[in-house]
GROMACS .gro file of C-alpha atoms in nm:
model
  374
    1UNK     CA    1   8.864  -3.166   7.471
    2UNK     CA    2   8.605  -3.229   7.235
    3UNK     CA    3   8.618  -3.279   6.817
    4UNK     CA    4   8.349  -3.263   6.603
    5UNK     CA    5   8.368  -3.405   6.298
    6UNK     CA    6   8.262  -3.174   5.993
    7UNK     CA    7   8.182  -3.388   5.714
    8UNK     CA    8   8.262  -3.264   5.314
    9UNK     CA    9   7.871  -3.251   5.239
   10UNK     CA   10   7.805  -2.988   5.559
   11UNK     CA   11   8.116  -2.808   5.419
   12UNK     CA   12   7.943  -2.770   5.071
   13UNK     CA   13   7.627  -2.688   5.238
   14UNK     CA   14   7.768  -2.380   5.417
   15UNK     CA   15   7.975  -2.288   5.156
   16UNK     CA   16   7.649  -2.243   4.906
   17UNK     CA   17   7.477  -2.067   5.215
   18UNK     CA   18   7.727  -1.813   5.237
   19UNK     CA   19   7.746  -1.808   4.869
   20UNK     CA   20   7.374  -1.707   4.844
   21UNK     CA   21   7.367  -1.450   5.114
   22UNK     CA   22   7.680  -1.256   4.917
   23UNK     CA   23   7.456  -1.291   4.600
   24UNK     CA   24   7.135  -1.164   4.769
   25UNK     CA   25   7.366  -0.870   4.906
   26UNK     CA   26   7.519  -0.783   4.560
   27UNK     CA   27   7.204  -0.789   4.427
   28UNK     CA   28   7.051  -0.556   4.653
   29UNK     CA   29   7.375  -0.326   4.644
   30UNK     CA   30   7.392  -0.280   4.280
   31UNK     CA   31   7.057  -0.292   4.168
   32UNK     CA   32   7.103  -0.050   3.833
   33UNK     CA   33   7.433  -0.254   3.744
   34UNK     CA   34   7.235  -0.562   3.720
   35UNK     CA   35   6.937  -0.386   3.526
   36UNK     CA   36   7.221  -0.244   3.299
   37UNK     CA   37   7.365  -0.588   3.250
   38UNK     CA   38   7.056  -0.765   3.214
   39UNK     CA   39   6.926  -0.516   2.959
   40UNK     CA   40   7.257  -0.549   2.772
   41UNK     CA   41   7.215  -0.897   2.761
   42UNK     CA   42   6.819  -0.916   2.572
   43UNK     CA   43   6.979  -0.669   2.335
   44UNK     CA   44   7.246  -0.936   2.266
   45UNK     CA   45   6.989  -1.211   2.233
   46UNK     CA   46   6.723  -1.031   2.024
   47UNK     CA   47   7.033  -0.907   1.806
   48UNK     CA   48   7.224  -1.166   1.748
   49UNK     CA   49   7.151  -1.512   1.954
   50UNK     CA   50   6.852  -1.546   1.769
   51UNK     CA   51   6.886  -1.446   1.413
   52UNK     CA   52   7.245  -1.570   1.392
   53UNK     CA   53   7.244  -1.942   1.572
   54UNK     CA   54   6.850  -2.018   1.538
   55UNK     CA   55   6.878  -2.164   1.209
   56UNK     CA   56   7.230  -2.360   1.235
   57UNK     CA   57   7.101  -2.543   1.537
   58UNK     CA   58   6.757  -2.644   1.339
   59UNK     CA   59   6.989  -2.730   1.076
   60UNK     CA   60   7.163  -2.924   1.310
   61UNK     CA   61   6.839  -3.103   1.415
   62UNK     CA   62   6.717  -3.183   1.082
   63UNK     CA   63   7.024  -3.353   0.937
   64UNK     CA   64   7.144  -3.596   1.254
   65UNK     CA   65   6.781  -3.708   1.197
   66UNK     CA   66   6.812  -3.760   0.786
   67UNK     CA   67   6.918  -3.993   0.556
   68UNK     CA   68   7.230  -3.784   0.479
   69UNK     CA   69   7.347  -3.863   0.856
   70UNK     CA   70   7.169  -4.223   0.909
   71UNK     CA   71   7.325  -4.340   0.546
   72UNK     CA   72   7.624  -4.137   0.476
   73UNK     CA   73   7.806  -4.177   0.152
   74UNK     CA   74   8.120  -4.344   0.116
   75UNK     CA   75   8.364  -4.070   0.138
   76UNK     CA   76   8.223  -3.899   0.502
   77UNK     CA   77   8.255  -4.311   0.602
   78UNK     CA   78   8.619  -4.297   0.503
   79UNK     CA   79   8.738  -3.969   0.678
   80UNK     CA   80   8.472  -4.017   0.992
   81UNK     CA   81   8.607  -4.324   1.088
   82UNK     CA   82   8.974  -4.329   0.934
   83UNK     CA   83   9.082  -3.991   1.059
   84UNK     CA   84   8.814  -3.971   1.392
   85UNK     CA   85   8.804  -4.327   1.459
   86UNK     CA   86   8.428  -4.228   1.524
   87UNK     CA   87   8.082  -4.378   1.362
   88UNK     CA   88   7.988  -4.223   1.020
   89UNK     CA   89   7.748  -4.059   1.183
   90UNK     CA   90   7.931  -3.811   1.323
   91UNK     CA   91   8.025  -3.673   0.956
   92UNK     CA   92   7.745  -3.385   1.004
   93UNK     CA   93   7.810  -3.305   1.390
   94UNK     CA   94   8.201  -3.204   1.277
   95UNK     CA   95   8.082  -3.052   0.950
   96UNK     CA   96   7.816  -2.840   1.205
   97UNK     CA   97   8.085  -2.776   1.470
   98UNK     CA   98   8.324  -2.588   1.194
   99UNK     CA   99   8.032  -2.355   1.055
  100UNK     CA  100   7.719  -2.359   1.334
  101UNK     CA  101   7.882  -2.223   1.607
  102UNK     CA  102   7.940  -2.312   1.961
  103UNK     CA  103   7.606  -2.487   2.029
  104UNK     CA  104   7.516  -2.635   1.665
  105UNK     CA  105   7.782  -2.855   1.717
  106UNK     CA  106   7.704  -2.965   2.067
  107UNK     CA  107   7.322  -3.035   1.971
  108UNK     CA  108   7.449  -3.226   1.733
  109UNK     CA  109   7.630  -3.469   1.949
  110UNK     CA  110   7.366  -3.442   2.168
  111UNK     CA  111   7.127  -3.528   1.953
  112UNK     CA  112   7.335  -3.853   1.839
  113UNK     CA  113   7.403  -3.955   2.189
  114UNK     CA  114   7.068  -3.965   2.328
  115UNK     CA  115   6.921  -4.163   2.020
  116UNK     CA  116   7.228  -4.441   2.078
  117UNK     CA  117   7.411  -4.381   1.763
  118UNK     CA  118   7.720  -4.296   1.991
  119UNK     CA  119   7.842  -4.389   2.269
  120UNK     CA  120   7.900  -4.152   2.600
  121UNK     CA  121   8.296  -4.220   2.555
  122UNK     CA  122   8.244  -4.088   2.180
  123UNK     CA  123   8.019  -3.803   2.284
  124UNK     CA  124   8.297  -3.689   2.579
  125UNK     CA  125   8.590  -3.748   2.294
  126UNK     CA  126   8.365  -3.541   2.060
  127UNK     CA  127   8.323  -3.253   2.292
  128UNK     CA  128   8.681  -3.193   2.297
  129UNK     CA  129   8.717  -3.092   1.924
  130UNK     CA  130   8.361  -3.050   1.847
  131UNK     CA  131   8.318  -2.753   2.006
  132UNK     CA  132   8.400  -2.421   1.780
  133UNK     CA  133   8.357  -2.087   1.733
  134UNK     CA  134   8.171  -2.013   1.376
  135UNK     CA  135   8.334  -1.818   1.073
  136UNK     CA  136   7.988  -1.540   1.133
  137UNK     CA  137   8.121  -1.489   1.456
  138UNK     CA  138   8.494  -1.499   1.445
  139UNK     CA  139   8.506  -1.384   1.114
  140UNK     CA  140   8.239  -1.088   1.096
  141UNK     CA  141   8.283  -0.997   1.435
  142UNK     CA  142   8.582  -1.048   1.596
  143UNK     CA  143   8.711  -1.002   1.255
  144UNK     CA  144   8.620  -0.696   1.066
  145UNK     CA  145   8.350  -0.572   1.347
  146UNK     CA  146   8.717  -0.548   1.637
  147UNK     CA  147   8.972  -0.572   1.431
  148UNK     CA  148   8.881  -0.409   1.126
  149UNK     CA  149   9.021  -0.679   0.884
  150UNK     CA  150   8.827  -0.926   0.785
  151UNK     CA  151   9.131  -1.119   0.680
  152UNK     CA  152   9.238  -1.121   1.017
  153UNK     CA  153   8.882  -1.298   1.103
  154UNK     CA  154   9.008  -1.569   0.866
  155UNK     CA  155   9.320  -1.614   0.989
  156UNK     CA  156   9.176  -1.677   1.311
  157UNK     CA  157   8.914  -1.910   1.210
  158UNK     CA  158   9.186  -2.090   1.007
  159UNK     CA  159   9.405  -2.192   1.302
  160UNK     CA  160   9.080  -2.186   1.531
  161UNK     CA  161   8.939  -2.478   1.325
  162UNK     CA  162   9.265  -2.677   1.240
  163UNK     CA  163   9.374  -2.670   1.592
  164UNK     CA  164   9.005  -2.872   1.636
  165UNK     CA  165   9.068  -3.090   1.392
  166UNK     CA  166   9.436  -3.185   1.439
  167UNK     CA  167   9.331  -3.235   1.807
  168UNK     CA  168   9.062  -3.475   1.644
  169UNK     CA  169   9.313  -3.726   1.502
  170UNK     CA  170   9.513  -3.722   1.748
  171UNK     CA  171   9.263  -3.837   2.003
  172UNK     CA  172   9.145  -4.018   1.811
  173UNK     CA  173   9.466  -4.268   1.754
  174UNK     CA  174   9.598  -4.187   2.121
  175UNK     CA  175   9.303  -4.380   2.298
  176UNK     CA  176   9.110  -4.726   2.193
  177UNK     CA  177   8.901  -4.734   1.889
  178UNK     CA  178   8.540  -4.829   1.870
  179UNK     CA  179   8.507  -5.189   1.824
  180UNK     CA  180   8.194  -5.287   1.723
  181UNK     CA  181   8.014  -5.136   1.443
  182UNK     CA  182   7.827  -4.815   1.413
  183UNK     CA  183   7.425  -4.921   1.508
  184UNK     CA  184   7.268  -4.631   1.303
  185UNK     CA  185   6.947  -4.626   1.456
  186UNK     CA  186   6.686  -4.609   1.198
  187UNK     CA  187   6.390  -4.299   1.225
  188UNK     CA  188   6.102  -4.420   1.348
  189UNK     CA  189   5.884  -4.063   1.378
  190UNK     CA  190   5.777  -3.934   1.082
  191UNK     CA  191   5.944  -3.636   0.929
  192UNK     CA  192   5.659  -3.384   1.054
  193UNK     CA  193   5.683  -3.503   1.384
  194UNK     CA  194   6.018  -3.528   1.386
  195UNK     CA  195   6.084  -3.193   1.253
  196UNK     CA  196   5.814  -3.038   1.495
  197UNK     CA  197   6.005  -3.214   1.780
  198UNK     CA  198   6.335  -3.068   1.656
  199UNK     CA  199   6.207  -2.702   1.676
  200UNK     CA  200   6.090  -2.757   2.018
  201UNK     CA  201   6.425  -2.869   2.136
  202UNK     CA  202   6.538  -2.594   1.925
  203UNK     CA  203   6.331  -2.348   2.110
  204UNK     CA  204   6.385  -2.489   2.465
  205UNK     CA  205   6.794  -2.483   2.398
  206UNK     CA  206   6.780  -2.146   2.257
  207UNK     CA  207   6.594  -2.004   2.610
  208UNK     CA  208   6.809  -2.146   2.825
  209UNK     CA  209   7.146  -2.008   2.612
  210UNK     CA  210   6.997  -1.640   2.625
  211UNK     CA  211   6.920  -1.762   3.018
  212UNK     CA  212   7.338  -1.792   3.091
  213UNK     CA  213   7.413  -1.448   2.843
  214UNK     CA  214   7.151  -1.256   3.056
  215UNK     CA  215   7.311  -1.415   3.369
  216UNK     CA  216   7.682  -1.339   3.219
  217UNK     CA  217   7.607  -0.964   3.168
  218UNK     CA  218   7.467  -0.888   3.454
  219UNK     CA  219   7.762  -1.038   3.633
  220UNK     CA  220   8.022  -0.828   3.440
  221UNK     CA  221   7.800  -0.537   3.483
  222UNK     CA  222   7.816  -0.603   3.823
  223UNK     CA  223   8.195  -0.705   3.889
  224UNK     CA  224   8.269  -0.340   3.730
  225UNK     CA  225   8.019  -0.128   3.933
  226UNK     CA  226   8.153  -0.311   4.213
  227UNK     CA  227   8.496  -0.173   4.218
  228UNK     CA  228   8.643  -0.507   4.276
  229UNK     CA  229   8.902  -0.494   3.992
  230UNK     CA  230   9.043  -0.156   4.132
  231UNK     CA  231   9.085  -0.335   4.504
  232UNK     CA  232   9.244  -0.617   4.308
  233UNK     CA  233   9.469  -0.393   4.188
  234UNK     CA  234   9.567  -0.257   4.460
  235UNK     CA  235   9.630  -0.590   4.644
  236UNK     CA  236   9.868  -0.757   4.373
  237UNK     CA  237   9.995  -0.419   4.197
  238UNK     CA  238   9.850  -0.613   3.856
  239UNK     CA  239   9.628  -0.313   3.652
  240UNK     CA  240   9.234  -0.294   3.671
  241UNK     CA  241   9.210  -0.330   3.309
  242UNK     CA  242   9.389  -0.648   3.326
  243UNK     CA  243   9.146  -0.808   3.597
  244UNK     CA  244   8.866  -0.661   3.439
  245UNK     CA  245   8.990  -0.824   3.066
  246UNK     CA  246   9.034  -1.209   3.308
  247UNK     CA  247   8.701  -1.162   3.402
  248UNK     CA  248   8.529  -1.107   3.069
  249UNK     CA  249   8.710  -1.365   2.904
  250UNK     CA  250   8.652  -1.613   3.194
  251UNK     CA  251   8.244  -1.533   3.158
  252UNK     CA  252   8.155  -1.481   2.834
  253UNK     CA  253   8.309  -1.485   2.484
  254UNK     CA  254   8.209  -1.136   2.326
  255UNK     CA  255   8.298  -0.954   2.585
  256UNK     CA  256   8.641  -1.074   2.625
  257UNK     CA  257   8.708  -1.039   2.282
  258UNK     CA  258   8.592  -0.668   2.311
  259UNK     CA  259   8.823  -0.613   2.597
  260UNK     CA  260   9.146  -0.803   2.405
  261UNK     CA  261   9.091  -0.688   2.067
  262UNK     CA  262   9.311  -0.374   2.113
  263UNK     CA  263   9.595  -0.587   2.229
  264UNK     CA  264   9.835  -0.472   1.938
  265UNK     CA  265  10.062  -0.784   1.866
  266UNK     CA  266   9.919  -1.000   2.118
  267UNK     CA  267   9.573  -0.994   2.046
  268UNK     CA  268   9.620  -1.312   1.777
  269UNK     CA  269   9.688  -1.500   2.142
  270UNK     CA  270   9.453  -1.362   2.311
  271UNK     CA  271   9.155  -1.394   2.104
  272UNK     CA  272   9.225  -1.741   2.008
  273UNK     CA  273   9.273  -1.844   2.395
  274UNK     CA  274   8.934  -1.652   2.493
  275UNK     CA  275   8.731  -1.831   2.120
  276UNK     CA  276   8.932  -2.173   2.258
  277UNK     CA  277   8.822  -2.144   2.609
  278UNK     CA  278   8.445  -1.988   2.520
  279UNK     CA  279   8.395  -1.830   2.877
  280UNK     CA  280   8.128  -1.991   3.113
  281UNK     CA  281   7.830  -1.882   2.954
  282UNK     CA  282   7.885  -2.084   2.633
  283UNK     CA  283   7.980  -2.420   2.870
  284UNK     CA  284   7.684  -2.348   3.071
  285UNK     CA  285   7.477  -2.353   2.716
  286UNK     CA  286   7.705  -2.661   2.595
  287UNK     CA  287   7.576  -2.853   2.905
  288UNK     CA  288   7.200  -2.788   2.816
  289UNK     CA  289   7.301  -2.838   2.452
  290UNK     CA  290   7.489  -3.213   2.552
  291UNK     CA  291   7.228  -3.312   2.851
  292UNK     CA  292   7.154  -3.691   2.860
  293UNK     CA  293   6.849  -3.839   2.870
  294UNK     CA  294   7.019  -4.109   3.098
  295UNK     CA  295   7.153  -3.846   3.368
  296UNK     CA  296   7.512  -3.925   3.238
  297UNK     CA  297   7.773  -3.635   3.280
  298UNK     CA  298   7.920  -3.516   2.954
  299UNK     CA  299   8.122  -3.236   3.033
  300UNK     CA  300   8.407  -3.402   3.269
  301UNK     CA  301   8.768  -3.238   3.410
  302UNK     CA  302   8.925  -3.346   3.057
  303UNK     CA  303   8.628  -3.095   2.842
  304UNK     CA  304   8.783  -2.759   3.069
  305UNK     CA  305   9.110  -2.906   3.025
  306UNK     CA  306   9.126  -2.972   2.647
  307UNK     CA  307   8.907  -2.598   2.578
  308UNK     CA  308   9.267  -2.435   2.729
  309UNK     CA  309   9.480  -2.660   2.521
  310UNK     CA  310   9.273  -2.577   2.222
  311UNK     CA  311   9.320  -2.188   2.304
  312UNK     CA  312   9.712  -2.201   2.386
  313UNK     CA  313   9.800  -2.397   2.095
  314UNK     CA  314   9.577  -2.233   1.890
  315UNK     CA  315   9.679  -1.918   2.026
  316UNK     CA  316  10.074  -1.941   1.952
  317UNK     CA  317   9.996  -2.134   1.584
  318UNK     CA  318   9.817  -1.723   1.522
  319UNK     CA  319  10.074  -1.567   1.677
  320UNK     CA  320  10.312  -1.710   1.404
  321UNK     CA  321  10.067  -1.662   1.118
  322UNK     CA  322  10.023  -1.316   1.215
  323UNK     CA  323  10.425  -1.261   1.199
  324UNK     CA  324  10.426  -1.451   0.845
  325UNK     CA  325  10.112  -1.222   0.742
  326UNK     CA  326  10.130  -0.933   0.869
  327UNK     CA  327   9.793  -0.754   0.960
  328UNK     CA  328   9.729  -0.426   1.114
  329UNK     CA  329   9.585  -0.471   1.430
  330UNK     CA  330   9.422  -0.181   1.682
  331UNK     CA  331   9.605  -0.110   2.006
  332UNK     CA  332   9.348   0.025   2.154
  333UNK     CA  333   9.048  -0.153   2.297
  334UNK     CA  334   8.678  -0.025   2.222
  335UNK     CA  335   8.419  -0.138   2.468
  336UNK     CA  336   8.153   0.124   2.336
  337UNK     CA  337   8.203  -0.084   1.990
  338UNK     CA  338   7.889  -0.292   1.897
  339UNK     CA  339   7.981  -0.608   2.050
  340UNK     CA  340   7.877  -0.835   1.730
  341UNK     CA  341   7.896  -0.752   1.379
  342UNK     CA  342   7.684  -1.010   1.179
  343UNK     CA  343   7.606  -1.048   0.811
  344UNK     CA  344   7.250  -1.210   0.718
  345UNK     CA  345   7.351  -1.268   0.398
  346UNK     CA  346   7.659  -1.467   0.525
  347UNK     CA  347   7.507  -1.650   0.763
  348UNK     CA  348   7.231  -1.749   0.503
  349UNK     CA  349   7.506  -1.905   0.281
  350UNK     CA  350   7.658  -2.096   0.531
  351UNK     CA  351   7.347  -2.246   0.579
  352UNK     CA  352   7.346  -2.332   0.239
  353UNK     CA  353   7.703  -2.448   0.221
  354UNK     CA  354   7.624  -2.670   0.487
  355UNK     CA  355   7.321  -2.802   0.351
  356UNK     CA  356   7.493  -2.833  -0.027
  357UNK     CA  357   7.809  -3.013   0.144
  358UNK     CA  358   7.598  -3.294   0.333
  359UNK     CA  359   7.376  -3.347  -0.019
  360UNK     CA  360   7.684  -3.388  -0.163
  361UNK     CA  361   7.787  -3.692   0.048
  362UNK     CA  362   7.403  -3.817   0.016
  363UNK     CA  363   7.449  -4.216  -0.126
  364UNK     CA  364   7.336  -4.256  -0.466
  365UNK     CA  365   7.019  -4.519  -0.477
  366UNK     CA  366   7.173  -4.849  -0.659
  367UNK     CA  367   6.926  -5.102  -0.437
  368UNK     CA  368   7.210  -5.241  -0.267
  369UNK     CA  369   7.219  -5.202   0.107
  370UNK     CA  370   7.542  -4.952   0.206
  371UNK     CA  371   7.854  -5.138   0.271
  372UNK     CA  372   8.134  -5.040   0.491
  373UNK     CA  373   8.418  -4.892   0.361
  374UNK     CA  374   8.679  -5.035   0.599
   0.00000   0.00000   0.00000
């Protein structure tokens, strides 16, 4: 009798093999579903991508490289490192993760980590409560564009963003605190050039995000023309709708809030576990967003991990709120609904907020070098 050995590398190799051949077969199977979901997804990008996160992330670009990030004023020193345990630095990366969006936050900490103003162990601690859904999005459109309430879309941004920031502290005095001092690196491009080299990283970032939506759409559009959920149901006896619902909220954030949204009482959960979690298409534009320059891997096992914590906790502090403040909610789900439902006049004055809050923190010019607060 004779063994052969199969080693774990062949494994993987025949496991993408197979894997490729079943995509090249969907592909060719369901060739309108994909040009449906593909189409779907450049009206989602053109829409909304764009317009709404284009000028948070430039935002985001301009101020890690600025005075107001490389000499912060006394009172972002204080809270940054007393409540985060992290380099003042990081004042405008949480400030950005609250009221950006998804990727303004993760560019930011990007941004910080590549130029050595953080560590990797800070940047992997920061992408566990750095990482948020903005008040345009859960606000304007999960709020009053799928709920119809837009005090709803507060509530949830509330406990969305608290839930970040409690998780902040507390990781932040559960593990070791930096022990050396933050090295604020000083700029050594000029502002043109620097700015110039922010919107092309802007640019580049912003292609490959609309790259994973496109890919996202076209997979939902494909998983329903497929018939797959039905089959499921029939195997486990658990409904369509439901498998179809996993699915969207597993790929892509919109979507599954679309699908959810009609969940009557529940839909405070729900919607806080799929903004927590983000669906795969926002990770896969977190990982562009967070690459390293040194090849080291910033989304690890704890990132997935702590994204469902933030959405279950998150998810039953709404679920009380809700009870305490009552809000009608729709029981029925609209997928025909416009998926996003953005303001431009909101989004312009959370660019401003941001902007104002971070010149309010600027250090006053005495001629004495900044001193440490702690």
């Amino acid at each position: 009798m004779f063994f052969h050995t199969l080693h774990k590398r062949s494994l993987f190799t025949a496991a993408a093999s197979a894997a490729l051949i079943a995509i090249a077969i969907v592909m060719l199977r369901f060739p309108q579903a994909l040009a449906n979901g593909v189409s779907r997804g450049l009206s989602v990008c053109s829409s909304v991508i764009i317009p709404t996160l284009y000028p948070f992330m430039i935002l985001a670009g301009v101020l890690t490289d600025s005075p107001l990030c490389t000499r912060p004023n006394r009172l972002v020193v204080a809270v940054t490192r007393r409540l985060f345990r992290l380099p003042a630095c990081c004042g405008t990366a949480i400030l950005l993760s609250l009221f950006g969006g998804y990727p303004a936050g993760a560019l930011a900490i990007g941004r910080l980590k590549n130029s050595g103003r953080i560590t990797a162990i800070e940047a992997r601690r920061m992408t566990l409560f750095c990482i948020n859904g903005g008040p345009g999005f859960i606000v304007s459109t999960v709020g009053a564009g799928l709920l119809g309430s837009t005090r709803a879309g507060w509530l949830l941004f509330a406990t969305h963003a608290t839930t970040s920031i409690g998780m902040g502290i507390i990781l932040a005095h559960t593990g070791k605190a930096r022990e050396d001092n933050a090295q604020e690196s000083p700029i050594t491009a000029s502002p043109p050039r620097a700015f110039a080299q922010t919107v092309q990283d802007t640019c580049a970032a912003l292609l490959t995000m609309c790259g994973f939506v496109l890919l996202a759409a076209a997979g939902l559009s494909v998983w329903e023309a497929s018939g797959l959920p039905h089959a499921l149901q029939s195997l486990s006896g658990i409904p369509a709708s439901a498998w179809s619902n996993a699915a969207a909220m597993l790929t892509e954030v919109s979507c599954g809030c679309i699908a959810i949204a009609g969940g009557g009482s529940l839909a405070p959960f729900w919607l806080c576990l799929c903004l927590g979690w983000g669906g795969l298409s926002v990770q896969g534009q977190l990982a562009v967003a967070l690459k390293s320059h040194n090849g080291e891997k910033m989304l690890t096992k704890a990132f997935w991990s702590g994204r469902l914590v933030h959405g279950c906790v998150s998810g039953l502090i709404a679920t009380g709120l809700f009870y305490f403040i009552p809000v009608d909610l729709p029981t029925i789900s609209t997928p025909s609904a416009t998926p996003f439902y953005a303001s431009a006049s909101a989004s312009v004055m959370l660019l401003l907020f941001s902007f104002m809050a971070m010149l309010c923190f600027y250090p006053k010019k005495t001629g004495n070098p900044p001193k440490d607060v702690l």
